[in-house]
Tab-separated table of C-alpha atoms and ligand atoms in Angstrom:
chain	number	residue	atom	x	y	z
A	6	UNK	CA	20.779	29.986	-34.222
A	7	UNK	CA	24.278	30.614	-35.615
A	8	UNK	CA	25.659	33.974	-34.527
A	9	UNK	CA	28.295	35.409	-36.822
A	10	UNK	CA	30.619	38.319	-36.150
A	11	UNK	CA	29.004	41.710	-35.465
A	12	UNK	CA	28.281	43.586	-38.724
A	13	UNK	CA	30.867	46.116	-39.919
A	14	UNK	CA	29.867	49.729	-39.257
A	15	UNK	CA	29.756	50.705	-42.935
A	16	UNK	CA	27.682	47.585	-43.746
A	17	UNK	CA	25.291	48.435	-40.927
A	18	UNK	CA	24.785	51.915	-42.412
A	19	UNK	CA	24.427	50.528	-45.943
A	20	UNK	CA	21.614	48.312	-44.662
A	21	UNK	CA	19.797	51.295	-43.169
A	22	UNK	CA	20.028	53.367	-46.354
A	23	UNK	CA	18.999	50.434	-48.530
A	24	UNK	CA	15.846	50.131	-46.398
A	25	UNK	CA	14.850	53.503	-47.856
A	26	UNK	CA	14.752	55.905	-44.871
A	27	UNK	CA	15.620	59.446	-45.924
A	28	UNK	CA	17.706	60.290	-42.857
A	29	UNK	CA	18.969	58.722	-39.664
A	30	UNK	CA	16.381	60.425	-37.379
A	31	UNK	CA	13.478	58.947	-39.333
A	32	UNK	CA	11.800	57.579	-36.199
A	33	UNK	CA	11.660	61.119	-34.722
A	34	UNK	CA	11.316	63.390	-37.765
A	35	UNK	CA	8.996	62.537	-40.642
A	36	UNK	CA	9.906	63.629	-44.174
A	37	UNK	CA	13.056	65.694	-44.526
A	38	UNK	CA	14.573	67.726	-41.682
A	39	UNK	CA	12.481	70.785	-40.873
A	40	UNK	CA	12.149	73.560	-38.249
A	41	UNK	CA	15.349	74.903	-36.679
A	42	UNK	CA	17.482	72.267	-38.375
A	43	UNK	CA	16.267	73.225	-41.861
A	44	UNK	CA	16.563	76.933	-40.914
A	45	UNK	CA	20.196	76.401	-39.903
A	46	UNK	CA	20.997	74.762	-43.236
A	47	UNK	CA	19.052	77.252	-45.337
A	48	UNK	CA	21.032	80.071	-43.721
A	49	UNK	CA	24.231	78.322	-44.868
A	50	UNK	CA	22.932	77.774	-48.423
A	51	UNK	CA	21.899	81.441	-48.564
A	52	UNK	CA	25.560	82.413	-48.584
A	53	UNK	CA	26.225	80.488	-51.817
A	54	UNK	CA	26.249	81.750	-55.383
A	55	UNK	CA	25.039	79.897	-58.506
A	56	UNK	CA	27.324	77.070	-59.580
A	57	UNK	CA	29.283	76.879	-56.313
A	58	UNK	CA	30.184	73.457	-54.953
A	59	UNK	CA	28.547	71.943	-51.858
A	60	UNK	CA	29.888	68.678	-50.422
A	61	UNK	CA	27.778	66.802	-47.854
A	62	UNK	CA	29.945	64.328	-45.955
A	63	UNK	CA	28.323	61.219	-44.428
A	64	UNK	CA	25.312	61.995	-46.598
A	65	UNK	CA	23.440	58.704	-46.098
A	66	UNK	CA	20.366	58.848	-48.320
A	67	UNK	CA	21.119	62.454	-49.239
A	68	UNK	CA	18.632	64.319	-47.004
A	69	UNK	CA	20.888	67.369	-46.775
A	70	UNK	CA	21.887	67.251	-50.442
A	71	UNK	CA	18.165	67.402	-51.248
A	72	UNK	CA	17.685	70.398	-48.943
A	73	UNK	CA	20.536	72.182	-50.772
A	74	UNK	CA	18.972	71.358	-54.124
A	75	UNK	CA	15.533	72.595	-52.985
A	76	UNK	CA	17.040	75.824	-51.659
A	77	UNK	CA	18.838	76.518	-54.942
A	78	UNK	CA	15.673	75.747	-56.936
A	79	UNK	CA	13.724	78.306	-54.892
A	80	UNK	CA	16.306	80.910	-55.843
A	81	UNK	CA	16.149	79.820	-59.481
A	82	UNK	CA	19.795	78.709	-59.508
A	83	UNK	CA	21.843	75.472	-59.334
A	84	UNK	CA	24.611	74.434	-56.982
A	85	UNK	CA	27.175	71.745	-57.812
A	86	UNK	CA	26.046	69.320	-55.093
A	87	UNK	CA	27.958	66.198	-53.981
A	88	UNK	CA	27.140	63.629	-51.310
A	89	UNK	CA	29.909	61.432	-49.883
A	90	UNK	CA	29.593	58.394	-47.629
A	91	UNK	CA	31.742	55.484	-46.465
A	92	UNK	CA	28.681	53.229	-46.832
A	93	UNK	CA	27.517	51.691	-50.088
A	94	UNK	CA	24.949	54.433	-50.740
A	95	UNK	CA	22.746	54.927	-53.813
A	96	UNK	CA	19.982	57.420	-52.880
A	97	UNK	CA	18.312	57.619	-56.313
A	98	UNK	CA	17.621	53.878	-56.069
A	99	UNK	CA	16.995	53.472	-52.371
A	100	UNK	CA	15.575	56.627	-50.792
A	101	UNK	CA	11.827	56.384	-50.644
A	102	UNK	CA	9.480	59.321	-51.129
A	103	UNK	CA	12.272	61.533	-52.406
A	104	UNK	CA	11.384	63.734	-55.359
A	105	UNK	CA	14.466	63.737	-57.513
A	106	UNK	CA	18.181	63.505	-56.996
A	107	UNK	CA	18.902	64.670	-60.560
A	108	UNK	CA	21.950	66.900	-60.640
A	109	UNK	CA	23.370	65.594	-57.330
A	110	UNK	CA	26.546	63.484	-57.566
A	111	UNK	CA	26.905	60.721	-54.988
A	112	UNK	CA	30.239	59.152	-54.009
A	113	UNK	CA	29.645	55.775	-52.343
A	114	UNK	CA	32.342	53.972	-50.310
A	115	UNK	CA	34.219	57.259	-49.995
A	116	UNK	CA	35.649	58.228	-46.630
A	117	UNK	CA	35.668	61.779	-45.364
A	118	UNK	CA	39.336	61.350	-44.459
A	119	UNK	CA	40.173	61.170	-48.180
A	120	UNK	CA	37.851	63.352	-50.237
A	121	UNK	CA	37.960	63.362	-54.052
A	122	UNK	CA	38.032	67.171	-54.437
A	123	UNK	CA	40.829	69.575	-55.195
A	124	UNK	CA	42.211	71.930	-52.577
A	125	UNK	CA	40.061	75.039	-52.213
A	126	UNK	CA	37.450	73.799	-54.705
A	127	UNK	CA	34.513	73.606	-52.279
A	128	UNK	CA	32.438	76.603	-51.135
A	129	UNK	CA	30.513	74.718	-48.443
A	130	UNK	CA	31.085	71.409	-46.664
A	131	UNK	CA	28.063	70.201	-44.726
A	132	UNK	CA	27.930	67.458	-42.127
A	133	UNK	CA	24.786	66.452	-40.340
A	134	UNK	CA	25.566	63.902	-37.624
A	135	UNK	CA	28.465	62.584	-39.702
A	136	UNK	CA	31.872	64.223	-39.039
A	137	UNK	CA	31.823	63.046	-35.409
A	138	UNK	CA	31.538	59.408	-36.558
A	139	UNK	CA	35.031	59.543	-38.000
A	140	UNK	CA	37.305	57.276	-35.999
A	141	UNK	CA	40.130	59.680	-36.758
A	142	UNK	CA	38.580	63.122	-36.467
A	143	UNK	CA	41.803	65.074	-36.897
A	144	UNK	CA	42.591	63.721	-40.418
A	145	UNK	CA	38.929	64.252	-41.385
A	146	UNK	CA	39.113	67.869	-40.166
A	147	UNK	CA	42.376	68.497	-42.030
A	148	UNK	CA	40.778	67.100	-45.173
A	149	UNK	CA	37.801	69.448	-44.777
A	150	UNK	CA	40.166	72.410	-44.255
A	151	UNK	CA	42.037	71.351	-47.406
A	152	UNK	CA	38.967	71.300	-49.682
A	153	UNK	CA	37.410	74.554	-48.369
A	154	UNK	CA	40.766	76.349	-48.449
A	155	UNK	CA	40.759	79.905	-47.114
A	156	UNK	CA	37.554	81.066	-48.795
A	157	UNK	CA	35.061	78.272	-48.114
A	158	UNK	CA	32.940	77.353	-45.101
A	159	UNK	CA	32.225	74.096	-43.297
A	160	UNK	CA	29.066	73.627	-41.244
A	161	UNK	CA	28.383	70.795	-38.835
A	162	UNK	CA	25.387	69.635	-36.822
A	163	UNK	CA	27.039	67.482	-34.176
A	164	UNK	CA	25.771	64.859	-31.734
A	165	UNK	CA	26.294	66.153	-28.209
A	166	UNK	CA	26.089	64.672	-24.731
A	167	UNK	CA	23.264	67.092	-23.777
A	168	UNK	CA	20.993	66.148	-26.692
A	169	UNK	CA	17.735	64.179	-26.689
A	170	UNK	CA	19.406	61.588	-28.882
A	171	UNK	CA	22.130	60.853	-26.368
A	172	UNK	CA	19.577	60.705	-23.554
A	173	UNK	CA	17.659	57.949	-25.326
A	174	UNK	CA	20.876	56.096	-26.119
A	175	UNK	CA	21.331	54.794	-22.559
A	176	UNK	CA	17.950	53.040	-22.750
A	177	UNK	CA	18.734	51.672	-26.210
A	178	UNK	CA	21.990	50.169	-24.868
A	179	UNK	CA	20.190	48.602	-21.915
A	180	UNK	CA	17.625	47.119	-24.287
A	181	UNK	CA	20.401	45.673	-26.487
A	182	UNK	CA	22.077	44.072	-23.477
A	183	UNK	CA	18.750	42.507	-22.473
A	184	UNK	CA	17.940	41.262	-25.959
A	185	UNK	CA	21.305	39.945	-27.048
A	186	UNK	CA	23.298	39.152	-23.900
A	187	UNK	CA	20.963	38.549	-20.973
A	188	UNK	CA	17.793	36.886	-22.317
A	189	UNK	CA	19.246	35.780	-25.704
A	190	UNK	CA	15.609	35.893	-26.747
A	191	UNK	CA	16.322	35.524	-30.470
A	192	UNK	CA	18.241	32.279	-29.854
A	193	UNK	CA	15.367	31.002	-27.716
A	194	UNK	CA	12.804	31.923	-30.381
A	195	UNK	CA	14.929	30.130	-32.978
A	196	UNK	CA	15.138	26.981	-30.837
A	197	UNK	CA	11.425	26.976	-30.169
A	198	UNK	CA	10.365	27.484	-33.771
A	199	UNK	CA	12.968	24.879	-34.890
A	200	UNK	CA	11.421	22.390	-32.510
A	201	UNK	CA	8.000	23.110	-34.027
A	202	UNK	CA	9.531	22.477	-37.446
A	203	UNK	CA	10.507	19.016	-36.212
A	204	UNK	CA	14.221	19.630	-35.763
A	205	UNK	CA	14.822	20.435	-32.091
A	206	UNK	CA	18.015	22.442	-31.707
A	207	UNK	CA	18.363	21.031	-28.234
A	208	UNK	CA	17.779	17.629	-26.710
A	209	UNK	CA	15.884	19.213	-23.838
A	210	UNK	CA	12.529	19.016	-25.577
A	211	UNK	CA	9.983	21.449	-26.883
A	212	UNK	CA	8.266	22.096	-23.530
A	213	UNK	CA	11.528	23.114	-21.908
A	214	UNK	CA	12.436	25.412	-24.818
A	215	UNK	CA	8.961	26.942	-24.793
A	216	UNK	CA	9.262	27.609	-21.071
A	217	UNK	CA	12.685	29.264	-21.508
A	218	UNK	CA	11.333	31.450	-24.315
A	219	UNK	CA	8.340	32.475	-22.237
A	220	UNK	CA	10.428	33.430	-19.207
A	221	UNK	CA	12.762	35.466	-21.447
A	222	UNK	CA	9.751	37.234	-22.971
A	223	UNK	CA	8.243	37.932	-19.542
A	224	UNK	CA	11.521	39.472	-18.442
A	225	UNK	CA	11.656	41.687	-21.522
A	226	UNK	CA	8.054	42.840	-21.172
A	227	UNK	CA	8.675	43.680	-17.496
A	228	UNK	CA	11.752	45.731	-18.450
A	229	UNK	CA	10.003	47.530	-21.313
A	230	UNK	CA	8.018	49.954	-19.129
A	231	UNK	CA	11.276	51.304	-17.653
A	232	UNK	CA	12.732	51.728	-21.165
A	233	UNK	CA	10.118	53.795	-23.029
A	234	UNK	CA	12.752	55.331	-25.332
A	235	UNK	CA	14.256	52.003	-26.382
A	236	UNK	CA	12.890	51.817	-29.924
A	237	UNK	CA	14.945	48.685	-30.588
A	238	UNK	CA	12.955	46.837	-27.935
A	239	UNK	CA	9.634	47.712	-29.565
A	240	UNK	CA	11.005	46.590	-32.908
A	241	UNK	CA	12.157	43.269	-31.379
A	242	UNK	CA	8.684	42.703	-29.881
A	243	UNK	CA	7.134	43.282	-33.277
A	244	UNK	CA	9.517	40.791	-34.913
A	245	UNK	CA	8.995	38.140	-32.218
A	246	UNK	CA	5.222	38.480	-32.387
A	247	UNK	CA	5.253	38.134	-36.186
A	248	UNK	CA	7.628	35.136	-35.978
A	249	UNK	CA	5.299	33.283	-33.623
A	250	UNK	CA	2.288	34.070	-35.772
A	251	UNK	CA	4.030	32.729	-38.869
A	252	UNK	CA	5.223	29.650	-36.978
A	253	UNK	CA	1.563	28.549	-36.621
A	254	UNK	CA	1.342	28.182	-40.402
A	255	UNK	CA	4.886	27.524	-41.577
A	256	UNK	CA	7.716	27.127	-39.052
A	257	UNK	CA	10.285	27.124	-41.888
A	258	UNK	CA	9.033	30.456	-43.180
A	259	UNK	CA	9.035	31.773	-39.609
A	260	UNK	CA	12.699	30.746	-39.219
A	261	UNK	CA	13.635	32.648	-42.365
A	262	UNK	CA	11.725	35.690	-41.137
A	263	UNK	CA	13.473	35.461	-37.760
A	264	UNK	CA	16.916	35.279	-39.429
A	265	UNK	CA	16.178	38.525	-41.325
A	266	UNK	CA	14.833	40.149	-38.156
A	267	UNK	CA	17.979	39.193	-36.280
A	268	UNK	CA	20.102	40.646	-39.040
A	269	UNK	CA	18.202	43.933	-38.859
A	270	UNK	CA	18.450	44.143	-35.052
A	271	UNK	CA	22.175	43.329	-35.052
A	272	UNK	CA	22.818	46.039	-37.644
A	273	UNK	CA	20.887	48.476	-35.494
A	274	UNK	CA	22.963	47.531	-32.469
A	275	UNK	CA	26.137	48.183	-34.458
A	276	UNK	CA	24.861	51.638	-35.487
A	277	UNK	CA	23.980	52.418	-31.858
A	278	UNK	CA	27.501	51.462	-30.808
A	279	UNK	CA	28.901	53.691	-33.560
A	280	UNK	CA	26.637	56.510	-32.338
A	281	UNK	CA	27.904	56.105	-28.767
A	282	UNK	CA	31.447	56.719	-30.018
A	283	UNK	CA	30.298	59.750	-32.025
A	284	UNK	CA	28.662	61.742	-29.220
A	285	UNK	CA	30.814	64.696	-28.210
A	286	UNK	CA	30.799	66.186	-24.737
A	287	UNK	CA	30.793	69.937	-24.288
A	288	UNK	CA	34.532	70.090	-23.648
A	289	UNK	CA	35.299	68.189	-26.862
A	290	UNK	CA	33.055	70.580	-28.777
A	291	UNK	CA	34.844	73.595	-27.334
A	292	UNK	CA	38.260	72.059	-28.133
A	293	UNK	CA	37.133	71.457	-31.735
A	294	UNK	CA	35.912	75.055	-31.982
A	295	UNK	CA	39.205	76.442	-30.634
A	296	UNK	CA	41.146	74.195	-32.976
A	297	UNK	CA	39.291	75.675	-35.982
A	298	UNK	CA	40.008	79.221	-34.796
A	299	UNK	CA	43.699	78.415	-34.330
A	300	UNK	CA	43.813	76.874	-37.828
A	301	UNK	CA	42.905	80.284	-39.267
A	302	UNK	CA	39.114	80.002	-39.302
A	303	UNK	CA	38.781	82.921	-36.913
A	304	UNK	CA	35.055	83.564	-37.423
A	305	UNK	CA	34.026	80.022	-36.442
A	306	UNK	CA	30.901	79.898	-34.276
A	307	UNK	CA	29.729	77.104	-31.943
A	308	UNK	CA	26.076	77.123	-30.793
A	309	UNK	CA	23.489	74.719	-29.341
A	310	UNK	CA	20.574	73.814	-31.609
A	311	UNK	CA	17.106	73.218	-30.122
A	312	UNK	CA	14.472	72.025	-32.576
A	313	UNK	CA	11.825	73.440	-30.209
A	314	UNK	CA	12.428	74.837	-26.713
A	315	UNK	CA	13.825	72.046	-24.534
A	316	UNK	CA	14.554	69.603	-27.343
A	317	UNK	CA	18.238	69.841	-27.990
A	318	UNK	CA	19.305	68.181	-31.240
A	319	UNK	CA	23.030	68.820	-30.807
A	320	UNK	CA	25.436	71.695	-31.442
A	321	UNK	CA	26.227	73.515	-34.645
A	322	UNK	CA	29.717	74.590	-35.624
A	323	UNK	CA	30.186	76.937	-38.559
A	324	UNK	CA	33.829	77.064	-39.613
A	325	UNK	CA	34.739	80.147	-41.612
A	326	UNK	CA	37.826	82.326	-42.110
B	21	LIG	C1	24.036	59.257	-38.628
B	21	LIG	S1	24.351	58.998	-40.309
B	21	LIG	C2	23.985	60.598	-40.948
B	21	LIG	C3	23.444	60.598	-42.339
B	21	LIG	C4	22.934	61.930	-42.891
B	21	LIG	N1	23.908	62.993	-42.809
B	21	LIG	C5	21.624	62.328	-42.231
B	21	LIG	O1	21.590	63.331	-41.512
B	21	LIG	O2	20.632	61.633	-42.435
B	21	LIG	C6	26.120	58.945	-40.370
B	21	LIG	C7	26.675	58.618	-41.740
B	21	LIG	O3	28.086	58.868	-41.716
B	21	LIG	C8	28.708	57.872	-42.492
B	21	LIG	N2	30.120	57.784	-42.068
B	21	LIG	C9	30.599	57.355	-40.887
B	21	LIG	N3	31.947	57.427	-40.877
B	21	LIG	C10	32.313	57.927	-42.093
B	21	LIG	C11	33.571	58.248	-42.701
B	21	LIG	N4	34.710	58.061	-42.037
B	21	LIG	N5	33.565	58.759	-43.958
B	21	LIG	C12	32.388	58.951	-44.628
B	21	LIG	N6	31.184	58.649	-44.106
B	21	LIG	C13	31.147	58.157	-42.851
B	21	LIG	C14	27.908	56.615	-42.192
B	21	LIG	O4	28.114	55.632	-43.201
B	21	LIG	C15	26.495	57.158	-42.151
B	21	LIG	O5	25.883	57.085	-43.406
């Protein structure tokens, strides 16, 4: 099976949002964010007056923009809500199950390092697992300071090295190495199904290919019990199972299905690699906090956020003068 270059990060995110999930923790949290996370955001929205501007950076499918809109509606007011993302987002068309994005302005293919807002024009910048993805955090931070000026606030929920998400990441990486580098199970599945379709990708014969595929699968299944948090592995099993089922009826259709499955898994691997670079250790968080204080945001507060006791979801940083 031809393997192209790894997908670009922004393309990998575009693919996720186009699939319709509302937010990037959709495997762990159903519907929109709730509990402590929603409480944190609602406390920020509480400080806003009617008509004030909220800018959600790295908004994805607009989960946080929707929370802001819902909060304002409960108070019988409107905010001027914007969602910005480097990916090719379009929440009104792609987000499934969402009520209505009316009144929210989305800015696709817009990087947080260069925001289309005037200095001091934003009352609240929000970032939920987004700011830390910037490859150049300092310019992104300066840009946020510029748009909030000396009266606005910026609030971040940040990926941290002590969170549940980063604990599962090690297993996800191991699963990726097994799938893509060690067993090359998708290549083997492609060769096997191709041979069933009457066009062997190798001269070694169908029996040999089938044997190689089966030993790769056995190895993956054996590894799976030690990697219970590796969601990508479970997804790959599902895809492989469905490919083989389809191959009984139509090998050509199965090959097309497998190509799409591979695409999806490769995009997920790219997002996991991006996530690994985004996770901040506790020292980095403290440095960021200090930096905000020294920049004149003297009331900035850094705190851990646990969704329920023992389930850390990251750290919050509220940047205010
Ligand atoms: C983990 S997702 C978070 C999405 C959303 N905030 C949520 O909680 O569901 C990170 C998002 O940040 C975006 N992103 C990464 N780097 C960016 C940048 N430099 N400028 C703007 N968006 C960026 C990605 O495209 C992706 O949609």
